[in-house]
Tab-separated table of C-alpha atoms in Angstrom:
chain	number	residue	atom	x	y	z
K	12	MET	CA	144.143	79.039	16.102
K	13	LYS	CA	143.470	77.674	12.646
K	14	SER	CA	140.240	79.674	12.246
K	15	ILE	CA	141.928	82.860	13.494
K	16	LEU	CA	144.749	82.368	11.008
K	17	PHE	CA	142.374	82.008	8.040
K	18	SER	CA	140.345	85.041	9.205
K	19	LEU	CA	143.578	87.050	9.191
K	20	ILE	CA	144.307	85.864	5.635
K	21	ALA	CA	140.848	86.956	4.440
K	22	PHE	CA	141.281	90.358	6.102
K	23	LEU	CA	144.696	90.941	4.509
K	24	PHE	CA	143.334	90.102	1.045
K	25	ALA	CA	140.380	92.444	1.588
K	26	ILE	CA	142.484	95.485	2.613
K	27	PRO	CA	143.271	96.691	-0.952
K	28	ASN	CA	139.590	96.523	-1.963
K	29	LEU	CA	138.371	98.316	1.168
K	30	ALA	CA	140.772	101.186	0.539
K	31	LEU	CA	139.484	101.875	-2.971
K	32	SER	CA	136.743	104.445	-3.499
K	33	GLN	CA	134.036	103.964	-6.117
K	34	TYR	CA	133.540	106.533	-8.864
K	35	GLN	CA	131.429	107.093	-11.973
K	36	LEU	CA	132.722	107.655	-15.513
K	37	ARG	CA	130.533	109.285	-18.149
K	38	GLY	CA	131.072	110.257	-21.773
K	39	SER	CA	129.507	110.502	-25.207
K	40	LEU	CA	130.560	109.437	-28.719
K	41	LEU	CA	130.097	111.350	-31.975
K	42	SER	CA	130.901	110.557	-35.592
K	43	GLU	CA	133.089	112.907	-37.619
K	44	ARG	CA	129.854	114.418	-38.943
K	45	GLY	CA	128.820	115.334	-35.410
K	46	GLN	CA	126.094	112.675	-35.168
K	47	PRO	CA	125.595	110.655	-31.951
K	48	MET	CA	127.001	107.101	-32.074
K	49	PRO	CA	124.514	104.608	-30.568
K	50	PHE	CA	125.244	100.955	-29.736
K	51	VAL	CA	129.045	101.395	-29.576
K	52	GLN	CA	130.833	98.809	-27.418
K	53	THR	CA	132.674	100.714	-24.659
K	54	VAL	CA	135.135	98.738	-22.532
K	55	LEU	CA	137.168	99.816	-19.495
K	56	LEU	CA	140.442	97.878	-19.050
K	57	ASP	CA	142.646	97.790	-15.959
K	58	LEU	CA	145.939	99.376	-17.087
K	59	SER	CA	147.995	97.166	-14.736
K	60	ASN	CA	146.977	93.858	-16.324
K	61	PHE	CA	144.642	94.793	-19.236
K	62	LYS	CA	141.775	92.761	-17.808
K	63	GLU	CA	138.257	93.975	-18.548
K	64	VAL	CA	136.726	95.881	-15.619
K	65	GLU	CA	133.353	96.864	-17.082
K	66	GLU	CA	131.631	96.974	-20.476
K	67	VAL	CA	128.610	98.973	-21.633
K	68	VAL	CA	126.983	99.970	-24.918
K	69	THR	CA	126.182	103.610	-25.718
K	70	ASN	CA	122.507	104.562	-25.758
K	71	GLU	CA	120.618	106.104	-28.693
K	72	THR	CA	122.162	109.536	-28.003
K	73	GLY	CA	125.688	108.095	-27.981
K	74	GLU	CA	126.178	108.379	-24.197
K	75	PHE	CA	127.719	105.815	-21.868
K	76	HIS	CA	127.830	105.584	-18.089
K	77	LEU	CA	130.170	103.359	-16.062
K	78	GLU	CA	129.222	103.047	-12.396
K	79	ASP	CA	131.050	101.941	-9.232
K	80	VAL	CA	134.550	101.969	-10.739
K	81	SER	CA	137.418	101.808	-8.250
K	82	GLU	CA	140.121	104.459	-8.134
K	83	GLY	CA	143.052	103.688	-10.434
K	84	GLU	CA	144.522	103.899	-13.916
K	85	TYR	CA	142.462	102.522	-16.806
K	86	LEU	CA	142.358	102.266	-20.577
K	87	LEU	CA	139.046	103.231	-22.212
K	88	MET	CA	138.394	101.365	-25.468
K	89	CYS	CA	135.512	102.190	-27.844
K	90	HIS	CA	135.055	100.062	-30.958
K	91	TYR	CA	132.417	99.799	-33.676
K	92	MET	CA	132.299	98.303	-37.163
K	93	GLY	CA	133.563	100.683	-39.834
K	94	PHE	CA	135.364	102.984	-37.368
K	95	GLN	CA	138.855	103.144	-35.935
K	96	THR	CA	139.034	101.764	-32.411
K	97	TYR	CA	139.437	104.618	-29.918
K	98	PHE	CA	141.759	104.345	-26.892
K	99	GLN	CA	142.178	106.788	-24.012
K	100	ARG	CA	144.241	106.438	-20.853
K	101	ILE	CA	142.314	107.555	-17.752
K	102	ASN	CA	143.508	108.205	-14.194
K	103	LEU	CA	140.313	107.917	-12.156
K	104	ASP	CA	140.428	109.547	-8.714
K	105	SER	CA	137.001	111.244	-8.711
K	106	HIS	CA	133.729	111.287	-10.665
K	107	LEU	CA	134.721	112.057	-14.260
K	108	GLN	CA	132.790	113.461	-17.246
K	109	LEU	CA	134.864	113.063	-20.423
K	110	ASP	CA	134.862	115.489	-23.331
K	111	GLU	CA	132.933	114.369	-26.407
K	112	ILE	CA	134.795	111.544	-28.162
K	113	VAL	CA	134.885	111.690	-31.974
K	114	MET	CA	135.034	108.274	-33.689
K	115	ALA	CA	136.998	108.387	-36.948
K	116	GLN	CA	135.896	106.191	-39.824
K	117	GLY	CA	138.298	103.473	-40.936
K	118	ASN	CA	139.307	99.900	-40.114
K	119	TRP	CA	139.550	98.274	-36.724
K	120	MET	CA	142.885	99.146	-35.095
K	121	PRO	CA	144.809	96.811	-32.775
K	122	LEU	CA	146.014	97.971	-29.381
K	123	GLN	CA	149.445	99.565	-29.872
K	124	GLY	CA	152.285	100.435	-27.521
K	125	THR	CA	150.970	98.537	-24.512
K	126	HIS	CA	153.126	96.887	-21.895
K	127	GLU	CA	153.001	93.249	-20.950
K	128	PRO	CA	151.220	92.674	-17.632
K	129	PRO	CA	153.406	91.708	-14.663
K	130	LEU	CA	154.543	88.099	-14.791
K	131	PHE	CA	154.148	87.565	-11.036
K	132	PRO	CA	151.257	88.519	-8.747
K	133	PRO	CA	151.773	91.515	-6.379
K	134	ILE	CA	154.657	91.052	-3.969
K	135	TRP	CA	152.440	91.181	-0.871
K	136	ILE	CA	150.473	88.143	-2.096
K	137	ILE	CA	153.682	86.162	-2.683
K	138	ALA	CA	155.047	87.178	0.742
K	139	ILE	CA	151.868	86.158	2.589
K	140	THR	CA	151.745	82.871	0.670
K	141	LEU	CA	155.316	81.953	1.587
K	142	ILE	CA	154.865	82.960	5.254
K	143	LEU	CA	151.670	80.944	5.635
K	144	THR	CA	153.282	77.934	3.961
K	145	PHE	CA	156.050	78.028	6.554
K	146	ILE	CA	153.645	78.572	9.519
K	147	LEU	CA	151.226	75.811	8.570
K	148	TRP	CA	153.968	73.317	7.775
K	149	LYS	CA	155.278	72.911	11.345
K	150	PRO	CA	152.199	72.756	13.659
K	151	PHE	CA	149.907	70.799	11.375
K	152	HIS	CA	152.412	68.766	9.308
K	153	ARG	CA	150.288	69.410	6.215
K	154	PHE	CA	153.185	69.317	3.799
K	155	SER	CA	156.493	67.617	3.580
K	156	LYS	CA	159.445	69.694	2.406
K	157	ASN	CA	158.970	68.706	-1.250
K	158	GLU	CA	155.171	68.990	-1.135
K	159	GLY	CA	155.322	72.509	0.277
K	160	ARG	CA	157.707	73.558	-2.474
K	161	LYS	CA	155.412	72.082	-5.157
K	162	TRP	CA	152.377	73.883	-3.662
K	163	THR	CA	154.145	77.266	-3.703
K	164	LEU	CA	155.434	76.838	-7.256
K	165	SER	CA	151.988	75.698	-8.398
K	166	PHE	CA	150.458	78.897	-6.995
K	167	ILE	CA	152.993	81.068	-8.839
K	168	ASP	CA	152.588	79.132	-12.121
K	169	ASP	CA	148.770	79.472	-12.015
K	170	SER	CA	149.028	83.214	-11.380
K	171	ARG	CA	151.552	83.567	-14.179
K	172	GLN	CA	149.291	81.749	-16.637
K	173	ALA	CA	146.220	83.817	-15.683
K	174	SER	CA	148.035	87.148	-15.989
K	175	SER	CA	149.412	86.345	-19.459
K	176	SER	CA	146.192	85.216	-21.173
K	177	PRO	CA	146.116	87.068	-24.548
K	178	ASP	CA	142.339	86.844	-25.021
K	179	ILE	CA	141.593	88.703	-21.766
K	180	ARG	CA	144.530	91.108	-22.023
K	181	ASN	CA	143.703	92.671	-25.385
K	182	PRO	CA	140.976	92.718	-28.065
K	183	THR	CA	142.910	90.561	-30.571
K	184	LEU	CA	140.366	87.720	-30.539
K	185	LEU	CA	137.388	90.024	-31.117
K	186	LYS	CA	139.266	92.033	-33.733
K	187	ARG	CA	140.002	88.906	-35.816
K	188	LEU	CA	136.500	87.507	-35.303
K	189	ASN	CA	134.765	90.758	-36.278
K	190	GLN	CA	136.992	91.094	-39.344
K	191	LEU	CA	135.935	87.629	-40.547
K	192	LEU	CA	132.261	88.361	-39.865
K	193	GLU	CA	132.471	91.663	-41.735
K	194	GLU	CA	134.081	89.985	-44.754
K	195	ARG	CA	131.322	87.325	-44.828
K	196	LEU	CA	128.435	89.453	-43.614
K	197	ASP	CA	126.080	88.499	-46.456
K	198	GLN	CA	126.637	84.740	-46.055
K	199	PRO	CA	123.655	83.205	-44.186
K	200	ASP	CA	125.349	79.793	-44.106
K	201	LEU	CA	128.330	80.988	-42.038
K	202	THR	CA	128.406	78.325	-39.298
K	203	VAL	CA	130.386	78.096	-36.076
K	204	ASP	CA	132.369	75.188	-37.569
K	205	LYS	CA	133.362	77.306	-40.574
K	206	LEU	CA	134.197	80.255	-38.334
K	207	SER	CA	136.404	78.168	-36.045
K	208	GLU	CA	138.194	76.795	-39.121
K	209	LEU	CA	138.862	80.344	-40.369
K	210	MET	CA	140.104	81.303	-36.883
K	211	ASN	CA	142.455	78.261	-36.856
K	212	MET	CA	140.785	77.091	-33.643
K	213	SER	CA	138.765	74.082	-32.601
K	214	ARG	CA	135.021	74.555	-32.158
K	215	ARG	CA	135.356	73.858	-28.429
K	216	ASN	CA	138.212	76.343	-28.025
K	217	LEU	CA	136.274	79.058	-29.861
K	218	TYR	CA	133.276	78.516	-27.576
K	219	ARG	CA	135.448	78.685	-24.453
K	220	LYS	CA	137.498	81.751	-25.404
K	221	LEU	CA	134.568	83.745	-26.801
K	222	GLU	CA	132.539	83.105	-23.647
K	223	GLU	CA	135.503	84.278	-21.547
K	224	VAL	CA	135.656	87.600	-23.422
K	225	THR	CA	131.991	88.321	-24.260
K	226	GLU	CA	129.938	85.891	-22.099
K	227	GLN	CA	128.183	84.899	-25.343
K	228	LYS	CA	128.135	81.696	-27.367
K	229	PRO	CA	129.350	82.011	-30.990
K	230	ASN	CA	125.883	81.699	-32.573
K	231	ALA	CA	124.493	84.476	-30.375
K	232	TYR	CA	127.540	86.665	-31.057
K	233	ILE	CA	127.199	86.193	-34.839
K	234	LYS	CA	123.527	87.191	-34.747
K	235	ASP	CA	124.227	90.225	-32.554
K	236	PHE	CA	127.012	91.277	-34.914
K	237	ARG	CA	124.662	91.094	-37.912
K	238	LEU	CA	122.003	93.118	-36.051
K	239	ARG	CA	124.464	95.816	-34.946
K	240	ARG	CA	125.761	96.067	-38.511
K	241	ALA	CA	122.153	96.316	-39.789
K	242	LYS	CA	121.509	99.159	-37.330
K	243	GLU	CA	124.580	100.979	-38.612
K	244	MET	CA	123.527	100.467	-42.250
K	245	ILE	CA	120.101	101.951	-41.564
K	246	TYR	CA	121.447	105.147	-40.011
K	247	SER	CA	124.311	105.538	-42.485
K	248	GLY	CA	122.029	105.179	-45.500
K	249	GLU	CA	123.793	102.101	-46.921
K	250	ALA	CA	120.453	100.420	-47.695
K	251	SER	CA	116.952	101.664	-48.434
K	252	SER	CA	114.665	98.718	-47.615
K	253	VAL	CA	114.238	96.018	-44.987
K	254	SER	CA	114.738	93.238	-47.543
K	255	GLU	CA	117.962	94.778	-48.808
K	256	ILE	CA	119.369	95.116	-45.290
K	257	ALA	CA	118.344	91.552	-44.384
K	258	TYR	CA	120.086	90.201	-47.503
K	259	GLN	CA	123.268	92.238	-46.957
K	260	THR	CA	123.566	91.173	-43.296
K	261	GLY	CA	123.098	87.447	-43.983
K	262	PHE	CA	119.572	86.820	-42.681
K	263	SER	CA	117.637	84.096	-44.478
K	264	SER	CA	114.433	86.158	-44.749
K	265	ALA	CA	113.193	89.694	-44.168
K	266	ASN	CA	110.520	88.486	-41.720
K	267	TYR	CA	113.046	86.636	-39.560
K	268	PHE	CA	115.354	89.662	-39.678
K	269	SER	CA	112.529	91.986	-38.554
K	270	THR	CA	111.652	89.644	-35.675
K	271	CYS	CA	115.262	89.478	-34.440
K	272	TYR	CA	115.738	93.235	-34.887
K	273	LYS	CA	112.653	94.101	-32.844
K	274	LYS	CA	113.678	91.685	-30.102
K	275	ALA	CA	117.138	93.290	-29.919
K	276	PHE	CA	116.255	96.986	-30.245
K	277	GLY	CA	112.589	97.188	-29.255
K	278	LYS	CA	111.267	98.344	-32.635
K	279	LYS	CA	111.065	97.154	-36.211
K	280	PRO	CA	113.784	98.002	-38.767
K	281	LYS	CA	111.116	99.728	-40.867
K	282	ASP	CA	110.563	102.224	-38.018
K	283	ASP	CA	114.276	103.079	-37.941
K	284	LEU	CA	114.341	103.452	-41.733
K	285	ILE	CA	111.504	105.985	-41.489
K	286	LYS	CA	113.201	107.716	-38.552
K	287	SER	CA	116.415	108.105	-40.554
K	288	ASN	CA	114.388	109.641	-43.460
K	289	ILE	CA	115.320	106.840	-45.859
K	290	MET	CA	111.846	105.339	-46.224
K	291	GLU	CA	108.622	107.248	-46.620
K	292	PRO	CA	106.008	106.340	-43.970
K	293	SER	CA	103.093	104.306	-45.334
K	294	ASN	CA	99.572	105.746	-45.119
């Protein structure tokens, strides 16, 4: 009886997922000048709780492709240094190809006008939890009256805490972090300790929260930020040599910068400078 009961629980929890169809979402990003926007972070958030569903980066032609997304309402968020963060509400009930998205230049913009996620989990989860607590209490004597009450309240409190986490619900953490990195982009001695101090967080807390949002450690995120900014500087014409870009993005040497750049993007920064018609190819 016990095994049958737990099989029924697993089936009831699986029903909502089985009913959802999987769709694809495609789109492309352009600058106001009509140029493709490569390497733009594109995030799909669940509109019911603002948790991240999937994240991709646009390719060299500015296109992105999100696969196997369940039917529902979402918020599409596209953000890149030096441009206003773009938001679009999407009701996904079939394969969807979006119109070309134009990214306006400006500062990073926080998420505005959003609603707080529900404080309690869906009602069917609460109902099943309370019913099973009552059923299991009598035949198996697993809980006393007070213990059963504590178990139920503990379940609700954990769900409440998970659904109200600000770092998963919105991009506030990344917005503040990227702002600090942009302001100190040319400082090669910007350490994780200094960054956590500027964020008013402990080093351990910064590690934990950043890994929750980006699945990256702070040192790796800082280096990736510098490289993405270097890529943008090359194609926007903000610098004309590899040494200049390395200095402006906080790398200790041009050789180390070139090595990291090639590892990240598959080619040397000099090749991209030539491709963007900033540097003349050497004979």
